[in-house]
Amino acid sequence: KDAAGGDDSVLMDRESVKSPKMKELYSLVGRVAESHVSVLILGESGVGKERIARMIHQLSPRAKEPFVVVDCGSTPAGLLESELFGHTRGSFTHAVSDKKGLIETADRGTLFLDEIGNISVEMQVRLLRFLEDRKIRRIGDLKENSGDWRVIAATNSDLVEDIKAGNFREDLYYRLRVVTLNVPRLRDRKEDIPTLAEIFTQTYARQHGAQSVKLPDEAT
């Protein structure tokens, strides 16, 4: 299975990667991080899209502000709107108190929308309006609140094909992909496998209180 591997500090060490594709990606990340534009990160499951998003945040002027992850793939469609935008007390059954949404929590920081290709058409409309107006309104509330967000989205889906099939809005796609980053598969950057194997080995040894292990060359 492809994996990014390691912790964030390892990923930020460009000297530790050998593959040209990853060196190019890190160079792009460094340039994109300085701006506030929306970013769409593409790649197969397990390639490390969230870690790239965290790297962008950590290298950006927003580094000291929140980095909020929204798992659009596992959050039920009926709950996603409340999770993102929050709600007011009594706005629906079981809404016993006001709740701040994850977008509001990410104010001045970075909002990471993971597996964006899985959201419903209805949520696509609500999200598009948020990206256009930069305002949010809790479910059941009458007023809108402005904020300052950097939005990064990620998906393993082919959104272009989803657009052709009528499953994803083209206008939302272009709002999200001001800059597009493609994370290469591990099998396409085999030069990094020895370094990643060493990282994994040393990390697990520390976690389990074991002595450091040196992998033989033939193992990688």
mmCIF file of C-alpha atoms in Angstrom:
data_model
loop_
_atom_site.group_PDB
_atom_site.id
_atom_site.type_symbol
_atom_site.label_atom_id
_atom_site.label_comp_id
_atom_site.label_asym_id
_atom_site.label_seq_id
_atom_site.Cartn_x
_atom_site.Cartn_y
_atom_site.Cartn_z
ATOM 1 C CA LYS A 1 0.000 0.000 0.000
ATOM 2 C CA ASP A 2 1.229 3.481 -0.827
ATOM 3 C CA ALA A 3 1.990 5.689 2.142
ATOM 4 C CA ALA A 4 3.627 8.992 2.818
ATOM 5 C CA GLY A 5 5.205 7.711 5.987
ATOM 6 C CA GLY A 6 7.077 9.453 8.757
ATOM 7 C CA ASP A 7 6.101 12.506 10.750
ATOM 8 C CA ASP A 8 5.614 16.031 9.496
ATOM 9 C CA SER A 9 9.191 17.084 10.280
ATOM 10 C CA VAL A 10 10.512 14.303 8.039
ATOM 11 C CA LEU A 11 8.227 15.333 5.214
ATOM 12 C CA MET A 12 9.467 18.893 5.510
ATOM 13 C CA ASP A 13 13.083 17.778 5.155
ATOM 14 C CA ARG A 14 13.598 17.973 1.416
ATOM 15 C CA GLU A 15 17.050 16.472 1.730
ATOM 16 C CA SER A 16 15.509 13.165 2.818
ATOM 17 C CA VAL A 17 13.724 12.561 -0.488
ATOM 18 C CA LYS A 18 15.516 11.376 -3.578
ATOM 19 C CA SER A 19 12.813 11.085 -6.221
ATOM 20 C CA PRO A 20 12.509 13.979 -8.683
ATOM 21 C CA LYS A 21 8.702 13.877 -8.406
ATOM 22 C CA MET A 22 8.744 14.453 -4.645
ATOM 23 C CA LYS A 23 11.398 17.149 -4.912
ATOM 24 C CA GLU A 24 9.192 18.937 -7.424
ATOM 25 C CA LEU A 25 6.148 18.527 -5.159
ATOM 26 C CA TYR A 26 7.990 19.961 -2.157
ATOM 27 C CA SER A 27 9.121 22.907 -4.263
ATOM 28 C CA LEU A 28 5.517 23.598 -5.289
ATOM 29 C CA VAL A 29 4.330 23.241 -1.681
ATOM 30 C CA GLY A 30 6.853 25.830 -0.554
ATOM 31 C CA ARG A 31 5.663 28.341 -3.141
ATOM 32 C CA VAL A 32 1.940 27.686 -2.619
ATOM 33 C CA ALA A 33 2.238 27.946 1.177
ATOM 34 C CA GLU A 34 3.184 31.621 0.958
ATOM 35 C CA SER A 35 -0.164 32.525 -0.608
ATOM 36 C CA HIS A 36 -3.742 32.161 0.596
ATOM 37 C CA VAL A 37 -5.254 30.541 -2.499
ATOM 38 C CA SER A 38 -7.369 27.402 -2.400
ATOM 39 C CA VAL A 39 -5.516 24.170 -3.165
ATOM 40 C CA LEU A 40 -6.787 20.839 -4.490
ATOM 41 C CA ILE A 41 -4.588 17.841 -3.639
ATOM 42 C CA LEU A 42 -5.006 14.760 -5.809
ATOM 43 C CA GLY A 43 -3.693 11.250 -5.290
ATOM 44 C CA GLU A 44 -4.554 7.671 -4.442
ATOM 45 C CA SER A 45 -5.613 6.676 -0.936
ATOM 46 C CA GLY A 46 -2.613 6.441 1.368
ATOM 47 C CA VAL A 47 -0.180 8.661 -0.543
ATOM 48 C CA GLY A 48 -0.168 11.303 2.184
ATOM 49 C CA LYS A 49 -2.550 14.012 0.970
ATOM 50 C CA GLU A 50 -3.356 15.153 4.511
ATOM 51 C CA ARG A 51 0.324 15.378 5.371
ATOM 52 C CA ILE A 52 0.911 17.593 2.345
ATOM 53 C CA ALA A 53 -2.004 19.779 3.462
ATOM 54 C CA ARG A 54 -0.499 20.040 6.954
ATOM 55 C CA MET A 55 2.847 20.956 5.437
ATOM 56 C CA ILE A 56 1.265 23.786 3.455
ATOM 57 C CA HIS A 57 -0.351 25.053 6.657
ATOM 58 C CA GLN A 58 2.846 24.780 8.699
ATOM 59 C CA LEU A 59 4.838 26.696 6.099
ATOM 60 C CA SER A 60 2.178 29.381 5.689
ATOM 61 C CA PRO A 61 1.565 32.677 7.540
ATOM 62 C CA ARG A 62 -1.353 30.830 9.214
ATOM 63 C CA ALA A 63 0.881 28.266 10.910
ATOM 64 C CA LYS A 64 -0.008 29.405 14.446
ATOM 65 C CA GLU A 65 -3.743 29.287 13.718
ATOM 66 C CA PRO A 66 -6.007 26.180 13.638
ATOM 67 C CA PHE A 67 -5.649 23.411 11.071
ATOM 68 C CA VAL A 68 -9.090 21.770 10.989
ATOM 69 C CA VAL A 69 -9.699 18.456 9.214
ATOM 70 C CA VAL A 70 -13.137 17.543 7.868
ATOM 71 C CA ASP A 71 -13.486 13.910 6.782
ATOM 72 C CA CYS A 72 -16.109 14.271 4.067
ATOM 73 C CA GLY A 73 -15.782 10.597 3.195
ATOM 74 C CA SER A 74 -16.867 9.115 6.520
ATOM 75 C CA THR A 75 -19.237 11.813 7.816
ATOM 76 C CA PRO A 76 -22.883 10.920 7.006
ATOM 77 C CA ALA A 77 -24.455 13.341 4.540
ATOM 78 C CA GLY A 78 -27.149 14.260 7.055
ATOM 79 C CA LEU A 79 -24.571 15.341 9.618
ATOM 80 C CA LEU A 80 -22.004 17.009 7.380
ATOM 81 C CA GLU A 81 -23.853 20.333 7.110
ATOM 82 C CA SER A 82 -24.101 20.623 10.894
ATOM 83 C CA GLU A 83 -20.459 19.576 11.301
ATOM 84 C CA LEU A 84 -19.294 22.201 8.823
ATOM 85 C CA PHE A 85 -21.593 25.128 9.530
ATOM 86 C CA GLY A 86 -22.809 24.455 13.067
ATOM 87 C CA HIS A 87 -26.369 24.935 14.299
ATOM 88 C CA THR A 88 -28.478 26.849 16.776
ATOM 89 C CA ARG A 89 -30.418 25.404 19.662
ATOM 90 C CA GLY A 90 -33.768 23.966 18.563
ATOM 91 C CA SER A 91 -32.969 24.133 14.840
ATOM 92 C CA PHE A 92 -33.699 20.405 14.549
ATOM 93 C CA THR A 93 -34.396 17.397 16.739
ATOM 94 C CA HIS A 94 -31.661 16.815 19.349
ATOM 95 C CA ALA A 95 -30.159 20.278 18.782
ATOM 96 C CA VAL A 96 -30.199 21.025 22.516
ATOM 97 C CA SER A 97 -27.588 23.790 22.393
ATOM 98 C CA ASP A 98 -25.773 26.059 19.975
ATOM 99 C CA LYS A 99 -22.877 24.375 18.196
ATOM 100 C CA LYS A 100 -19.931 26.007 16.451
ATOM 101 C CA GLY A 101 -19.151 24.397 13.099
ATOM 102 C CA LEU A 102 -15.739 23.266 11.905
ATOM 103 C CA ILE A 103 -15.548 26.110 9.391
ATOM 104 C CA GLU A 104 -16.007 28.640 12.169
ATOM 105 C CA THR A 105 -13.406 26.794 14.241
ATOM 106 C CA ALA A 106 -10.898 27.156 11.407
ATOM 107 C CA ASP A 107 -11.251 30.959 11.241
ATOM 108 C CA ARG A 108 -7.873 32.623 10.489
ATOM 109 C CA GLY A 109 -6.416 29.158 9.889
ATOM 110 C CA THR A 110 -6.726 26.347 7.347
ATOM 111 C CA LEU A 111 -9.788 24.226 6.597
ATOM 112 C CA PHE A 112 -8.878 20.837 5.112
ATOM 113 C CA LEU A 113 -11.731 19.081 3.302
ATOM 114 C CA ASP A 114 -10.641 15.480 2.869
ATOM 115 C CA GLU A 115 -12.330 13.268 0.243
ATOM 116 C CA ILE A 116 -14.264 16.233 -1.148
ATOM 117 C CA GLY A 117 -15.496 14.082 -4.033
ATOM 118 C CA ASN A 118 -17.867 12.248 -1.678
ATOM 119 C CA ILE A 119 -20.092 15.163 -0.663
ATOM 120 C CA SER A 120 -23.720 15.326 -1.811
ATOM 121 C CA VAL A 121 -24.986 17.654 -4.519
ATOM 122 C CA GLU A 122 -26.858 19.636 -1.865
ATOM 123 C CA MET A 123 -23.700 20.137 0.181
ATOM 124 C CA GLN A 124 -21.817 21.127 -2.958
ATOM 125 C CA VAL A 125 -24.231 24.039 -3.394
ATOM 126 C CA ARG A 126 -23.804 25.159 0.231
ATOM 127 C CA LEU A 127 -20.035 24.833 0.054
ATOM 128 C CA LEU A 128 -19.863 26.753 -3.222
ATOM 129 C CA ARG A 129 -21.719 29.680 -1.696
ATOM 130 C CA PHE A 130 -19.356 29.667 1.280
ATOM 131 C CA LEU A 131 -16.335 29.772 -1.026
ATOM 132 C CA GLU A 132 -17.837 32.599 -3.079
ATOM 133 C CA ASP A 133 -19.066 34.799 -0.228
ATOM 134 C CA ARG A 134 -16.647 33.801 2.544
ATOM 135 C CA LYS A 135 -19.558 33.861 4.962
ATOM 136 C CA ILE A 136 -21.200 31.147 7.056
ATOM 137 C CA ARG A 137 -24.640 30.778 8.566
ATOM 138 C CA ARG A 138 -25.381 28.193 11.225
ATOM 139 C CA ILE A 139 -28.362 25.924 10.636
ATOM 140 C CA GLY A 140 -31.393 27.662 12.121
ATOM 141 C CA ASP A 141 -29.717 31.055 12.322
ATOM 142 C CA LEU A 142 -30.742 34.158 10.395
ATOM 143 C CA LYS A 143 -27.445 36.030 10.386
ATOM 144 C CA GLU A 144 -24.285 35.347 8.440
ATOM 145 C CA ASN A 145 -20.793 35.726 9.848
ATOM 146 C CA SER A 146 -17.672 36.571 7.874
ATOM 147 C CA GLY A 147 -14.304 34.974 8.447
ATOM 148 C CA ASP A 148 -10.858 34.362 7.027
ATOM 149 C CA TRP A 149 -10.130 30.839 5.833
ATOM 150 C CA ARG A 150 -7.588 29.072 3.689
ATOM 151 C CA VAL A 151 -9.308 26.083 2.086
ATOM 152 C CA ILE A 152 -7.438 22.953 1.037
ATOM 153 C CA ALA A 153 -9.358 20.009 -0.406
ATOM 154 C CA ALA A 154 -8.236 16.513 -1.310
ATOM 155 C CA THR A 155 -9.668 13.550 -3.170
ATOM 156 C CA ASN A 156 -8.731 10.247 -4.740
ATOM 157 C CA SER A 157 -11.641 10.619 -7.185
ATOM 158 C CA ASP A 158 -11.422 11.751 -10.791
ATOM 159 C CA LEU A 159 -13.459 14.932 -10.411
ATOM 160 C CA VAL A 160 -13.356 15.669 -14.141
ATOM 161 C CA GLU A 161 -15.140 12.375 -14.810
ATOM 162 C CA ASP A 162 -17.522 13.094 -11.930
ATOM 163 C CA ILE A 163 -18.374 16.425 -13.552
ATOM 164 C CA LYS A 164 -19.080 14.717 -16.879
ATOM 165 C CA ALA A 165 -21.321 12.218 -15.065
ATOM 166 C CA GLY A 166 -23.208 15.032 -13.358
ATOM 167 C CA ASN A 167 -22.038 14.052 -9.865
ATOM 168 C CA PHE A 168 -19.850 17.067 -9.125
ATOM 169 C CA ARG A 169 -20.379 20.763 -9.847
ATOM 170 C CA GLU A 170 -17.933 22.266 -12.322
ATOM 171 C CA ASP A 171 -18.100 25.704 -10.682
ATOM 172 C CA LEU A 172 -17.189 24.193 -7.295
ATOM 173 C CA TYR A 173 -14.325 22.288 -8.898
ATOM 174 C CA TYR A 174 -12.790 25.488 -10.242
ATOM 175 C CA ARG A 175 -13.281 27.253 -6.903
ATOM 176 C CA LEU A 176 -11.340 24.486 -5.167
ATOM 177 C CA ARG A 177 -8.549 24.018 -7.689
ATOM 178 C CA VAL A 178 -6.946 27.434 -7.927
ATOM 179 C CA VAL A 179 -3.760 25.396 -7.516
ATOM 180 C CA THR A 180 -3.634 21.620 -8.030
ATOM 181 C CA LEU A 181 -1.008 19.366 -6.445
ATOM 182 C CA ASN A 182 -0.599 15.731 -7.467
ATOM 183 C CA VAL A 183 0.971 13.443 -4.856
ATOM 184 C CA PRO A 184 2.877 10.632 -6.599
ATOM 185 C CA ARG A 185 2.307 6.994 -5.716
ATOM 186 C CA LEU A 186 5.059 5.238 -3.790
ATOM 187 C CA ARG A 187 5.513 2.785 -6.646
ATOM 188 C CA ASP A 188 6.346 5.774 -8.834
ATOM 189 C CA ARG A 189 9.060 7.004 -6.468
ATOM 190 C CA LYS A 190 10.866 3.836 -5.445
ATOM 191 C CA GLU A 191 14.039 5.815 -4.719
ATOM 192 C CA ASP A 192 12.416 6.917 -1.445
ATOM 193 C CA ILE A 193 11.588 3.415 -0.168
ATOM 194 C CA PRO A 194 14.903 2.842 1.730
ATOM 195 C CA THR A 195 14.546 6.168 3.560
ATOM 196 C CA LEU A 196 10.886 5.513 4.408
ATOM 197 C CA ALA A 197 11.682 1.994 5.605
ATOM 198 C CA GLU A 198 14.352 3.408 7.926
ATOM 199 C CA ILE A 199 11.927 6.031 9.233
ATOM 200 C CA PHE A 200 9.235 3.437 9.936
ATOM 201 C CA THR A 201 11.695 1.112 11.672
ATOM 202 C CA GLN A 202 13.115 3.776 13.967
ATOM 203 C CA THR A 203 9.677 5.220 14.748
ATOM 204 C CA TYR A 204 8.214 1.863 15.762
ATOM 205 C CA ALA A 205 11.310 1.012 17.797
ATOM 206 C CA ARG A 206 10.927 4.227 19.809
ATOM 207 C CA GLN A 207 7.204 3.677 20.292
ATOM 208 C CA HIS A 208 7.752 0.181 21.720
ATOM 209 C CA GLY A 209 10.884 0.937 23.700
ATOM 210 C CA ALA A 210 13.007 -1.346 21.543
ATOM 211 C CA GLN A 211 16.586 -0.915 20.400
ATOM 212 C CA SER A 212 17.216 0.682 17.049
ATOM 213 C CA VAL A 213 17.224 -1.746 14.161
ATOM 214 C CA LYS A 214 19.432 -1.438 11.089
ATOM 215 C CA LEU A 215 17.766 -2.815 7.978
ATOM 216 C CA PRO A 216 20.021 -4.786 5.618
ATOM 217 C CA ASP A 217 20.319 -3.375 2.114
ATOM 218 C CA GLU A 218 18.558 -6.365 0.572
ATOM 219 C CA ALA A 219 15.452 -5.666 2.691
ATOM 220 C CA THR A 220 14.792 -2.401 0.870
#
